[in-house]
Amino acid sequence: MIHTVGRLLENKRTKKSLLAIFFLLISCITLAACATKPNEAELNGTTQNDMSYQNIAGDGRDEVTADVMSRVSAARVTELLGMNRSEVEAIFGDLLEETELTGVSKNHPLDGYALTQELLYNDVPVQAVLEFEDEKLFRVQYYFKSENEAAYSFAQEAYMLLVANYGESDTYETMPDRVEGLTLEEYLEGDEPDYQEYWIGSEVSFDGMLPEEYKDSKRIDLGIGIKKLPMESSTETVVYIGGIVNSTDTK
Amino acid sequence: MKKMKVLALLMISSLLIGNSSVPALAEGSTMLTYEQQIMEQVEEMTGFETEDAEIVTVSNGNSLSRSTTIEKAIKITQDNGVIIIVPKIANANNDVVNSFSYAETKPMSRSTSFEVTHLVDMTINFSCFYNQEYFWEEGVTLYTPKSIYFSWNSDESSAKVDDIEVTFDAKGDYWKIDPLTDLGYEKYVSFEVSKTNPKEGISYGDWGDAMNDNYGIACTNYFDHGGNIWYSLEYTVNGVTRYDTYSWTPFGK
């Protein structure tokens, strides 16, 4: 009996020691992380208007992931659109990987880069793709796979941000398939596969991207779109922010 | 003496939801399901009103083979009886099959239907039809353009459309759907309606160049590919003549 109590006490002491060491270690790690963790605004160079993103403390990989998401947030993207490929490459560095994308024909690979770092939007993994036209950033596409609700939320947040920055959209009032007013239920259960919204004459510059032969008849507007892709056993979603080609007759 | 109820069973063996028999839509039509399209075509071909018709299941027995076929039909109730119409269509193998069953195997036909509201005392209604299907194996969305329709209306009795031109055109890489094959060249299709003094409330359309259901175009170029609806019109209200033109892009890369 005494022997047993002694072993228990011994075990308790051991446990206490181990717990103390563990808490000490945790404290050191936390202090070190706080000391070295840069300000989020410093990291992404963005403002309070940025889209929310998940930043999971204590996991370095997730912090990097969240940071990458903030770098392709709706607010940041409007600053990047129209930028030369070399400048974009300098910003994203080794996060870029040339890719052939789903959502386009295998016979017609997109002229773009996928970010190799997985992004997180509200805990949901997202793949971002930077798409170029004439060596300038034309669109950023966000592949949510089957996380359709998260994709819808992302699109709505981005839409609201664009409204805040550029005012009500110029999409023709009675056109169907608009992001404006689209409910989650309508998006998930409706038959419509594409929804979009565009702004004419935003400050985002697509100068030089329109081929000469289309300059009289076409125009590039800033837009946002959300597309449903029915797969074999589920439906996937792609959201994009960037250029939408309209006719010059579209006022 | 009670009037005897008449039950008529009609078999209509013709191209319903085919490429060449799409009738003009009723004024104010919005997006039509295949069932609604079949109803409208039955109405066009038979003259029976289908507004209050129901879609029912009927059992067709064959006493010789002792087999029974269960299929969808349209039930039209009239004052003097009930009419059951079983719509049929000839498929790609020239087999006559039930139109509803056939439709279920086909991609959903979509329409972009909307009103032009910025004109003075006049509204124009557009409906542009095309199939849209995403093929996940190849990661390609194919569009199969079908038709364009318009009608106009106004609350002003003096209103009239003097001239109007409407087009729906589409261009992209040409694909065959079954088997899924990139045919290696581009395809352009165009639907055009040009009318002088079109009547108010009447739907005018063009479906003559409707693409076969087994083909489609893929938009792989932002500037050169896509679908486009365009109009140009001259109209007069209260003695004032105005001109307007506009265009929309229902689909693109």
Short mmCIF file of C-alpha atoms in Angstrom, two decimals:
data_model
loop_
_atom_site.label_atom_id
_atom_site.label_comp_id
_atom_site.label_asym_id
_atom_site.label_seq_id
_atom_site.Cartn_x
_atom_site.Cartn_y
_atom_site.Cartn_z
CA MET A 1 0.00 0.00 0.00
CA ILE A 2 2.77 2.42 1.04
CA HIS A 3 4.72 1.36 -1.93
CA THR A 4 1.80 2.11 -4.13
CA VAL A 5 1.24 5.58 -2.66
CA GLY A 6 4.91 6.31 -3.10
CA ARG A 7 4.73 5.37 -6.76
CA LEU A 8 1.70 7.57 -7.21
CA LEU A 9 3.45 10.52 -5.58
CA GLU A 10 6.45 9.86 -7.70
CA ASN A 11 4.25 9.78 -10.79
CA LYS A 12 2.54 13.03 -9.81
CA ARG A 13 5.91 14.71 -9.36
CA THR A 14 7.00 13.44 -12.72
CA LYS A 15 3.81 14.66 -14.30
CA LYS A 16 4.15 18.08 -12.69
CA SER A 17 7.72 18.35 -13.93
CA LEU A 18 6.73 17.33 -17.40
CA LEU A 19 3.83 19.77 -17.42
CA ALA A 20 6.08 22.60 -16.23
CA ILE A 21 8.60 21.86 -18.98
CA PHE A 22 5.79 21.65 -21.52
CA PHE A 23 4.28 25.01 -20.51
CA LEU A 24 7.75 26.57 -20.49
CA LEU A 25 8.35 25.31 -23.98
CA ILE A 26 5.00 26.57 -25.16
CA SER A 27 5.69 29.98 -23.63
CA CYS A 28 9.06 30.18 -25.34
CA ILE A 29 7.58 29.19 -28.66
CA THR A 30 4.76 31.72 -28.28
CA LEU A 31 7.17 34.51 -27.29
CA ALA A 32 9.45 33.67 -30.19
CA ALA A 33 6.52 33.63 -32.57
CA CYS A 34 5.27 36.99 -31.29
CA ALA A 35 8.71 38.51 -31.58
CA THR A 36 9.21 37.41 -35.15
CA LYS A 37 5.64 37.56 -36.48
CA PRO A 38 5.30 40.62 -38.71
CA ASN A 39 2.26 42.82 -38.73
CA GLU A 40 -0.36 41.42 -41.09
CA ALA A 41 -0.59 44.70 -42.92
CA GLU A 42 3.18 44.61 -43.38
CA LEU A 43 2.89 41.10 -44.72
CA ASN A 44 0.31 41.75 -47.34
CA GLY A 45 0.42 45.48 -47.81
CA THR A 46 -3.33 45.64 -47.68
CA THR A 47 -5.96 47.56 -45.79
CA GLN A 48 -8.98 46.91 -43.63
CA ASN A 49 -10.98 46.51 -46.82
CA ASP A 50 -9.27 43.22 -47.46
CA MET A 51 -11.29 40.09 -47.56
CA SER A 52 -11.32 38.15 -44.34
CA TYR A 53 -9.12 35.12 -44.25
CA GLN A 54 -8.35 32.40 -41.78
CA ASN A 55 -5.17 32.86 -39.78
CA ILE A 56 -4.58 29.88 -37.58
CA ALA A 57 -2.03 30.77 -34.90
CA GLY A 58 0.52 28.20 -33.86
CA ASP A 59 0.88 26.54 -37.22
CA GLY A 60 3.47 28.18 -39.38
CA ARG A 61 2.21 26.60 -42.56
CA ASP A 62 -1.30 27.90 -42.04
CA GLU A 63 -0.02 31.37 -41.33
CA VAL A 64 1.84 31.35 -44.62
CA THR A 65 -1.27 29.98 -46.29
CA ALA A 66 -3.43 32.72 -44.82
CA ASP A 67 -0.87 35.29 -45.85
CA VAL A 68 -0.94 34.04 -49.42
CA MET A 69 -4.72 34.31 -49.41
CA SER A 70 -4.50 37.91 -48.27
CA ARG A 71 -2.13 38.60 -51.17
CA VAL A 72 -4.78 37.54 -53.65
CA SER A 73 -7.72 39.01 -51.75
CA ALA A 74 -10.25 41.01 -53.73
CA ALA A 75 -8.73 44.32 -52.64
CA ARG A 76 -5.22 43.23 -53.48
CA VAL A 77 -6.21 41.75 -56.82
CA THR A 78 -7.65 45.01 -58.10
CA GLU A 79 -4.21 46.51 -57.46
CA LEU A 80 -2.49 43.68 -59.33
CA LEU A 81 -4.74 43.50 -62.39
CA GLY A 82 -3.13 44.93 -65.49
CA MET A 83 0.34 44.54 -63.99
CA ASN A 84 3.16 43.24 -66.19
CA ARG A 85 3.98 39.57 -65.86
CA SER A 86 7.52 40.32 -64.65
CA GLU A 87 6.21 42.50 -61.82
CA VAL A 88 3.71 39.83 -60.78
CA GLU A 89 6.45 37.22 -60.87
CA ALA A 90 8.57 39.39 -58.62
CA ILE A 91 5.73 39.73 -56.11
CA PHE A 92 4.82 36.06 -55.93
CA GLY A 93 8.28 34.64 -56.53
CA ASP A 94 8.56 30.93 -55.89
CA LEU A 95 4.83 30.58 -55.26
CA LEU A 96 4.24 30.45 -58.99
CA GLU A 97 3.96 27.28 -61.00
CA GLU A 98 3.01 27.12 -64.65
CA THR A 99 -0.08 25.04 -65.03
CA GLU A 100 -2.77 23.58 -67.17
CA LEU A 101 -6.04 24.24 -65.50
CA THR A 102 -9.25 22.44 -64.97
CA GLY A 103 -12.12 24.48 -66.30
CA VAL A 104 -10.54 24.87 -69.71
CA SER A 105 -9.88 22.43 -72.47
CA LYS A 106 -6.83 20.25 -72.11
CA ASN A 107 -6.12 21.15 -75.71
CA HIS A 108 -6.05 24.81 -74.82
CA PRO A 109 -4.01 25.25 -71.64
CA LEU A 110 -4.48 28.57 -69.97
CA ASP A 111 -1.68 31.08 -70.04
CA GLY A 112 -1.37 31.28 -66.31
CA TYR A 113 0.21 30.35 -63.03
CA ALA A 114 -1.20 28.44 -60.13
CA LEU A 115 0.06 29.45 -56.71
CA THR A 116 1.79 26.41 -55.30
CA GLN A 117 0.92 27.39 -51.74
CA GLU A 118 -2.52 26.20 -50.74
CA LEU A 119 -4.76 29.04 -49.60
CA LEU A 120 -7.37 29.01 -46.90
CA TYR A 121 -10.62 30.92 -46.92
CA ASN A 122 -12.55 30.37 -43.68
CA ASP A 123 -10.75 27.06 -43.19
CA VAL A 124 -11.55 25.98 -46.73
CA PRO A 125 -8.66 25.20 -49.09
CA VAL A 126 -8.58 27.26 -52.28
CA GLN A 127 -6.28 27.17 -55.28
CA ALA A 128 -5.58 30.53 -56.89
CA VAL A 129 -4.57 30.92 -60.49
CA LEU A 130 -3.14 34.04 -62.08
CA GLU A 131 -4.15 34.38 -65.70
CA PHE A 132 -2.38 36.57 -68.22
CA GLU A 133 -3.30 38.16 -71.53
CA ASP A 134 -0.61 39.83 -73.58
CA GLU A 135 1.86 39.52 -70.68
CA LYS A 136 -0.42 41.36 -68.25
CA LEU A 137 -2.50 40.02 -65.37
CA PHE A 138 -6.04 39.63 -66.69
CA ARG A 139 -7.84 37.55 -64.04
CA VAL A 140 -7.36 35.73 -60.80
CA GLN A 141 -9.37 32.54 -60.51
CA TYR A 142 -10.14 30.82 -57.22
CA TYR A 143 -10.88 27.09 -57.34
CA PHE A 144 -12.96 26.00 -54.36
CA LYS A 145 -13.57 22.45 -55.58
CA SER A 146 -16.79 21.22 -53.94
CA GLU A 147 -16.78 23.84 -51.16
CA ASN A 148 -19.59 25.67 -52.91
CA GLU A 149 -20.94 27.52 -49.87
CA ALA A 150 -17.52 28.96 -49.10
CA ALA A 151 -17.16 29.95 -52.75
CA TYR A 152 -20.51 31.72 -52.63
CA SER A 153 -19.47 33.61 -49.45
CA PHE A 154 -16.16 34.57 -51.03
CA ALA A 155 -17.91 35.86 -54.16
CA GLN A 156 -20.41 37.87 -52.13
CA GLU A 157 -17.67 39.45 -50.02
CA ALA A 158 -15.66 40.30 -53.10
CA TYR A 159 -18.75 41.73 -54.79
CA MET A 160 -19.52 43.93 -51.79
CA LEU A 161 -15.94 45.15 -51.73
CA LEU A 162 -16.10 46.06 -55.42
CA VAL A 163 -19.38 47.90 -54.83
CA ALA A 164 -17.76 49.80 -51.95
CA ASN A 165 -14.83 50.76 -54.16
CA TYR A 166 -16.49 51.38 -57.52
CA GLY A 167 -20.16 51.93 -56.76
CA GLU A 168 -23.15 49.99 -58.07
CA SER A 169 -22.22 47.69 -60.92
CA ASP A 170 -23.02 48.52 -64.53
CA THR A 171 -24.50 45.11 -65.32
CA TYR A 172 -27.74 45.60 -67.24
CA GLU A 173 -30.53 45.87 -64.67
CA THR A 174 -32.79 43.11 -65.94
CA MET A 175 -30.13 40.64 -66.97
CA PRO A 176 -30.49 37.22 -65.35
CA ASP A 177 -27.56 35.41 -63.78
CA ARG A 178 -26.35 38.34 -61.72
CA VAL A 179 -24.23 38.08 -58.58
CA GLU A 180 -26.25 40.94 -57.13
CA GLY A 181 -29.18 39.57 -55.16
CA LEU A 182 -28.09 35.96 -55.64
CA THR A 183 -28.98 33.92 -52.56
CA LEU A 184 -27.04 30.89 -51.42
CA GLU A 185 -30.08 28.69 -52.02
CA GLU A 186 -30.51 29.99 -55.56
CA TYR A 187 -26.85 29.41 -56.25
CA LEU A 188 -26.74 25.89 -54.85
CA GLU A 189 -30.06 24.67 -56.22
CA GLY A 190 -30.57 26.74 -59.36
CA ASP A 191 -29.95 25.52 -62.89
CA GLU A 192 -27.91 28.56 -63.85
CA PRO A 193 -24.21 27.73 -64.04
CA ASP A 194 -22.70 31.24 -64.33
CA TYR A 195 -23.28 34.53 -62.57
CA GLN A 196 -21.39 37.74 -63.14
CA GLU A 197 -21.24 41.47 -62.47
CA TYR A 198 -19.13 44.16 -64.12
CA TRP A 199 -18.05 47.77 -63.67
CA ILE A 200 -17.42 50.03 -66.66
CA GLY A 201 -14.68 52.61 -66.34
CA SER A 202 -13.26 51.43 -63.04
CA GLU A 203 -9.77 52.67 -62.26
CA VAL A 204 -8.41 49.18 -62.88
CA SER A 205 -6.42 49.46 -66.07
CA PHE A 206 -6.56 46.81 -68.76
CA ASP A 207 -4.69 49.06 -71.18
CA GLY A 208 -2.85 47.27 -73.92
CA MET A 209 -4.59 43.93 -73.41
CA LEU A 210 -7.21 44.36 -76.10
CA PRO A 211 -5.89 43.24 -79.49
CA GLU A 212 -5.85 46.01 -82.08
CA GLU A 213 -8.51 44.40 -84.28
CA TYR A 214 -11.09 44.52 -81.46
CA LYS A 215 -10.52 48.06 -80.26
CA ASP A 216 -13.55 49.47 -82.07
CA SER A 217 -15.97 46.75 -81.06
CA LYS A 218 -14.90 45.45 -77.64
CA ARG A 219 -13.94 46.72 -74.24
CA ILE A 220 -12.52 45.14 -71.07
CA ASP A 221 -14.43 45.87 -67.86
CA LEU A 222 -13.60 44.93 -64.30
CA GLY A 223 -15.80 42.07 -63.20
CA ILE A 224 -16.49 39.24 -60.84
CA GLY A 225 -17.99 35.89 -61.72
CA ILE A 226 -18.97 32.65 -60.06
CA LYS A 227 -19.23 29.42 -62.07
CA LYS A 228 -20.63 26.04 -61.16
CA LEU A 229 -18.86 23.06 -62.68
CA PRO A 230 -20.85 19.81 -62.44
CA MET A 231 -18.35 17.01 -61.86
CA GLU A 232 -18.89 13.25 -61.86
CA SER A 233 -20.29 13.04 -58.34
CA SER A 234 -20.46 16.63 -57.12
CA THR A 235 -20.52 20.24 -58.20
CA GLU A 236 -17.45 22.44 -57.99
CA THR A 237 -17.12 26.20 -58.05
CA VAL A 238 -14.72 28.68 -59.57
CA VAL A 239 -14.81 32.36 -58.64
CA TYR A 240 -12.91 34.92 -60.70
CA ILE A 241 -12.04 38.58 -60.36
CA GLY A 242 -10.65 40.43 -63.35
CA GLY A 243 -11.40 41.33 -66.91
CA ILE A 244 -14.76 40.74 -68.57
CA VAL A 245 -14.92 41.40 -72.31
CA ASN A 246 -17.96 43.39 -73.36
CA SER A 247 -19.09 44.95 -76.59
CA THR A 248 -18.67 48.69 -76.91
CA ASP A 249 -22.45 48.79 -77.47
CA THR A 250 -22.85 47.71 -73.81
CA LYS A 251 -23.25 51.01 -72.03
CA MET B 1 -78.71 11.65 -70.01
CA LYS B 2 -75.21 12.21 -68.91
CA LYS B 3 -72.85 13.31 -71.58
CA MET B 4 -70.34 10.60 -72.27
CA LYS B 5 -66.80 11.55 -71.44
CA VAL B 6 -64.39 11.17 -74.25
CA LEU B 7 -60.94 9.87 -73.67
CA ALA B 8 -58.65 10.33 -76.59
CA LEU B 9 -55.25 8.84 -76.80
CA LEU B 10 -53.14 10.48 -79.40
CA MET B 11 -49.73 9.46 -80.51
CA ILE B 12 -47.81 12.31 -82.01
CA SER B 13 -44.79 11.03 -83.83
CA SER B 14 -42.88 14.08 -84.83
CA LEU B 15 -39.80 15.98 -83.92
CA LEU B 16 -40.45 17.54 -80.56
CA ILE B 17 -37.48 19.44 -79.17
CA GLY B 18 -35.74 18.74 -82.41
CA ASN B 19 -33.73 21.24 -84.34
CA SER B 20 -36.19 22.13 -87.03
CA SER B 21 -39.51 22.41 -85.31
CA VAL B 22 -39.01 24.94 -82.58
CA PRO B 23 -42.00 27.27 -82.67
CA ALA B 24 -42.01 30.91 -81.77
CA LEU B 25 -42.36 31.45 -78.05
CA ALA B 26 -45.29 33.05 -76.42
CA GLU B 27 -44.88 36.67 -75.46
CA GLY B 28 -43.21 37.17 -72.13
CA SER B 29 -41.72 33.70 -71.99
CA THR B 30 -38.92 33.35 -69.54
CA MET B 31 -36.69 30.33 -69.16
CA LEU B 32 -38.46 27.23 -70.38
CA THR B 33 -37.87 23.76 -69.06
CA TYR B 34 -37.92 20.89 -71.52
CA GLU B 35 -41.37 19.98 -70.22
CA GLN B 36 -42.61 23.48 -71.00
CA GLN B 37 -41.01 23.37 -74.42
CA ILE B 38 -42.70 20.07 -75.18
CA MET B 39 -46.03 21.54 -74.03
CA GLU B 40 -45.61 24.56 -76.28
CA GLN B 41 -44.76 22.42 -79.26
CA VAL B 42 -47.74 20.16 -78.65
CA GLU B 43 -49.94 23.25 -78.51
CA GLU B 44 -48.43 24.51 -81.75
CA MET B 45 -48.94 21.20 -83.54
CA THR B 46 -52.34 20.19 -82.24
CA GLY B 47 -54.04 23.46 -81.43
CA PHE B 48 -54.99 22.23 -77.95
CA GLU B 49 -54.47 24.72 -75.12
CA THR B 50 -51.83 23.36 -72.74
CA GLU B 51 -51.90 26.16 -70.19
CA ASP B 52 -53.69 24.01 -67.60
CA ALA B 53 -52.37 20.68 -68.86
CA GLU B 54 -50.76 18.18 -66.53
CA ILE B 55 -47.89 15.81 -67.10
CA VAL B 56 -49.05 12.32 -66.17
CA THR B 57 -47.76 8.77 -66.40
CA VAL B 58 -49.63 6.39 -68.67
CA SER B 59 -49.37 2.68 -69.11
CA ASN B 60 -49.53 1.39 -72.67
CA GLY B 61 -50.24 -2.32 -72.73
CA ASN B 62 -49.52 -4.58 -75.67
CA SER B 63 -51.78 -7.63 -75.66
CA LEU B 64 -49.68 -9.50 -78.21
CA SER B 65 -46.39 -9.31 -76.40
CA ARG B 66 -48.01 -8.96 -72.97
CA SER B 67 -45.59 -6.10 -72.36
CA THR B 68 -46.47 -2.80 -70.74
CA THR B 69 -44.73 0.51 -71.33
CA ILE B 70 -44.98 3.21 -68.72
CA GLU B 71 -44.29 6.67 -70.06
CA LYS B 72 -44.98 10.33 -69.54
CA ALA B 73 -47.84 12.04 -71.34
CA ILE B 74 -49.72 15.32 -71.37
CA LYS B 75 -53.24 15.33 -69.94
CA ILE B 76 -55.51 18.09 -71.20
CA THR B 77 -58.90 18.43 -69.52
CA GLN B 78 -61.65 20.05 -71.57
CA ASP B 79 -65.37 20.62 -70.96
CA ASN B 80 -66.33 17.51 -72.88
CA GLY B 81 -63.57 15.16 -71.88
CA VAL B 82 -59.94 14.40 -71.33
CA ILE B 83 -57.24 14.18 -73.96
CA ILE B 84 -54.03 12.28 -73.35
CA ILE B 85 -51.16 13.10 -75.69
CA VAL B 86 -48.01 11.00 -75.68
CA PRO B 87 -45.39 13.11 -77.45
CA LYS B 88 -42.76 11.25 -79.44
CA ILE B 89 -39.51 12.13 -81.14
CA ALA B 90 -37.18 10.37 -83.53
CA ASN B 91 -33.76 10.06 -81.90
CA ALA B 92 -30.36 9.93 -83.60
CA ASN B 93 -30.95 6.28 -84.58
CA ASN B 94 -34.35 7.15 -86.03
CA ASP B 95 -36.09 5.24 -83.25
CA VAL B 96 -39.33 6.86 -82.15
CA VAL B 97 -39.09 7.42 -78.41
CA ASN B 98 -41.01 9.33 -75.77
CA SER B 99 -40.12 13.04 -75.90
CA PHE B 100 -39.86 13.37 -72.13
CA SER B 101 -37.52 10.39 -71.87
CA TYR B 102 -35.47 11.79 -74.71
CA ALA B 103 -35.31 15.22 -73.10
CA GLU B 104 -34.00 13.76 -69.85
CA THR B 105 -30.96 12.47 -71.69
CA LYS B 106 -30.16 15.83 -73.22
CA PRO B 107 -28.41 18.82 -71.70
CA MET B 108 -30.72 21.41 -70.25
CA SER B 109 -31.57 24.13 -72.70
CA ARG B 110 -30.88 27.50 -71.16
CA SER B 111 -32.24 30.86 -72.04
CA THR B 112 -31.11 34.33 -71.36
CA SER B 113 -34.43 36.12 -71.10
CA PHE B 114 -34.68 39.73 -70.09
CA GLU B 115 -36.45 42.99 -70.75
CA VAL B 116 -34.90 46.07 -72.32
CA THR B 117 -36.13 48.74 -69.95
CA HIS B 118 -34.19 51.87 -70.87
CA LEU B 119 -36.26 52.82 -73.94
CA VAL B 120 -38.84 55.63 -73.73
CA ASP B 121 -42.34 54.22 -73.18
CA MET B 122 -41.42 50.88 -74.71
CA THR B 123 -40.17 47.50 -73.52
CA ILE B 124 -38.49 44.82 -75.60
CA ASN B 125 -38.37 41.22 -74.41
CA PHE B 126 -35.52 38.99 -75.51
CA SER B 127 -35.06 35.24 -75.18
CA CYS B 128 -31.91 33.62 -76.46
CA PHE B 129 -31.69 29.82 -76.23
CA TYR B 130 -28.65 27.60 -76.05
CA ASN B 131 -27.58 24.37 -74.39
CA GLN B 132 -24.75 24.61 -71.92
CA GLU B 133 -22.95 21.56 -70.62
CA TYR B 134 -19.72 21.14 -68.68
CA PHE B 135 -17.66 18.02 -69.39
CA TRP B 136 -15.52 17.42 -66.38
CA GLU B 137 -13.42 14.73 -68.06
CA GLU B 138 -12.01 17.28 -70.48
CA GLY B 139 -12.65 20.33 -68.33
CA VAL B 140 -14.55 22.02 -71.12
CA THR B 141 -17.87 23.87 -71.25
CA LEU B 142 -19.73 23.47 -74.54
CA TYR B 143 -22.44 25.82 -75.76
CA THR B 144 -24.96 24.74 -78.39
CA PRO B 145 -26.70 27.84 -79.78
CA LYS B 146 -30.35 27.35 -80.68
CA SER B 147 -32.36 30.50 -81.31
CA ILE B 148 -33.23 34.12 -80.56
CA TYR B 149 -36.69 35.64 -80.07
CA PHE B 150 -37.98 39.12 -79.34
CA SER B 151 -41.28 40.90 -78.83
CA TRP B 152 -42.17 44.45 -77.83
CA ASN B 153 -44.94 46.14 -75.90
CA SER B 154 -45.88 49.61 -74.74
CA ASP B 155 -48.55 51.31 -72.66
CA GLU B 156 -48.69 54.12 -75.21
CA SER B 157 -51.21 53.51 -77.96
CA SER B 158 -49.19 55.58 -80.42
CA ALA B 159 -46.03 53.49 -79.92
CA LYS B 160 -44.60 51.51 -82.80
CA VAL B 161 -41.33 49.93 -83.81
CA ASP B 162 -40.38 51.21 -87.24
CA ASP B 163 -37.42 48.93 -87.85
CA ILE B 164 -35.54 46.46 -85.72
CA GLU B 165 -32.60 44.15 -86.26
CA VAL B 166 -31.73 41.49 -83.70
CA THR B 167 -28.84 39.07 -83.78
CA PHE B 168 -27.52 36.31 -81.57
CA ASP B 169 -24.20 35.02 -82.79
CA ALA B 170 -21.64 32.73 -81.26
CA LYS B 171 -18.15 31.55 -82.11
CA GLY B 172 -15.75 29.06 -80.56
CA ASP B 173 -13.79 25.87 -81.05
CA TYR B 174 -16.08 23.27 -82.59
CA TRP B 175 -16.64 20.04 -80.63
CA LYS B 176 -18.62 16.89 -81.14
CA ILE B 177 -20.27 15.75 -77.91
CA ASP B 178 -20.71 12.01 -78.40
CA PRO B 179 -17.98 10.91 -78.59
CA LEU B 180 -16.44 14.02 -77.02
CA THR B 181 -14.04 15.26 -79.68
CA ASP B 182 -12.38 18.55 -80.45
CA LEU B 183 -12.93 18.80 -84.20
CA GLY B 184 -9.94 21.06 -84.55
CA TYR B 185 -11.54 24.09 -86.15
CA GLU B 186 -13.74 27.01 -85.18
CA LYS B 187 -17.46 27.35 -85.77
CA TYR B 188 -19.54 30.48 -86.11
CA VAL B 189 -23.35 30.50 -85.96
CA SER B 190 -25.68 33.43 -86.29
CA PHE B 191 -29.40 34.01 -85.79
CA GLU B 192 -30.86 37.18 -87.24
CA VAL B 193 -34.28 38.78 -87.21
CA SER B 194 -34.94 41.90 -89.20
CA LYS B 195 -38.46 43.37 -89.12
CA THR B 196 -40.18 46.49 -90.33
CA ASN B 197 -43.22 47.47 -88.25
CA PRO B 198 -43.36 44.30 -86.12
CA LYS B 199 -46.68 43.91 -84.31
CA GLU B 200 -46.94 44.56 -80.61
CA GLY B 201 -47.02 41.44 -78.44
CA ILE B 202 -46.01 39.07 -81.21
CA SER B 203 -42.87 37.01 -80.76
CA TYR B 204 -40.46 36.97 -83.71
CA GLY B 205 -37.56 34.59 -83.82
CA ASP B 206 -34.88 32.82 -85.79
CA TRP B 207 -33.89 29.22 -85.13
CA GLY B 208 -32.89 28.27 -88.66
CA ASP B 209 -29.21 27.79 -87.89
CA ALA B 210 -29.77 25.90 -84.61
CA MET B 211 -26.78 23.74 -83.82
CA ASN B 212 -27.35 20.00 -83.47
CA ASP B 213 -27.56 18.80 -79.87
CA ASN B 214 -24.53 16.58 -80.43
CA TYR B 215 -22.25 19.54 -81.17
CA GLY B 216 -21.10 22.60 -79.29
CA ILE B 217 -18.55 25.34 -79.20
CA ALA B 218 -15.92 25.95 -76.52
CA CYS B 219 -14.82 29.47 -75.74
CA THR B 220 -11.06 29.47 -75.43
CA ASN B 221 -10.30 33.03 -76.48
CA TYR B 222 -11.52 36.04 -74.50
CA PHE B 223 -11.81 38.36 -77.46
CA ASP B 224 -12.76 36.22 -80.43
CA HIS B 225 -15.01 33.61 -78.81
CA GLY B 226 -18.36 33.80 -77.03
CA GLY B 227 -22.01 34.52 -77.56
CA ASN B 228 -23.39 37.96 -78.24
CA ILE B 229 -26.92 39.38 -78.37
CA TRP B 230 -27.27 42.65 -80.24
CA TYR B 231 -30.09 44.85 -81.43
CA SER B 232 -30.55 48.08 -83.28
CA LEU B 233 -33.97 49.70 -83.57
CA GLU B 234 -35.85 52.78 -84.59
CA TYR B 235 -39.11 53.38 -82.74
CA THR B 236 -41.71 56.10 -82.53
CA VAL B 237 -43.80 57.13 -79.52
CA ASN B 238 -46.09 60.18 -79.51
CA GLY B 239 -44.67 61.27 -82.85
CA VAL B 240 -41.05 61.28 -81.66
CA THR B 241 -38.74 58.83 -83.42
CA ARG B 242 -35.72 57.50 -81.53
CA TYR B 243 -32.82 55.17 -82.31
CA ASP B 244 -31.19 52.75 -79.91
CA THR B 245 -28.63 49.98 -80.01
CA TYR B 246 -27.24 47.70 -77.30
CA SER B 247 -25.52 44.36 -76.84
CA TRP B 248 -24.90 41.73 -74.18
CA THR B 249 -22.57 38.77 -73.82
CA PRO B 250 -24.52 35.81 -72.41
CA PHE B 251 -21.44 33.57 -72.41
CA GLY B 252 -17.75 33.70 -73.13
CA LYS B 253 -14.44 32.24 -72.01
#
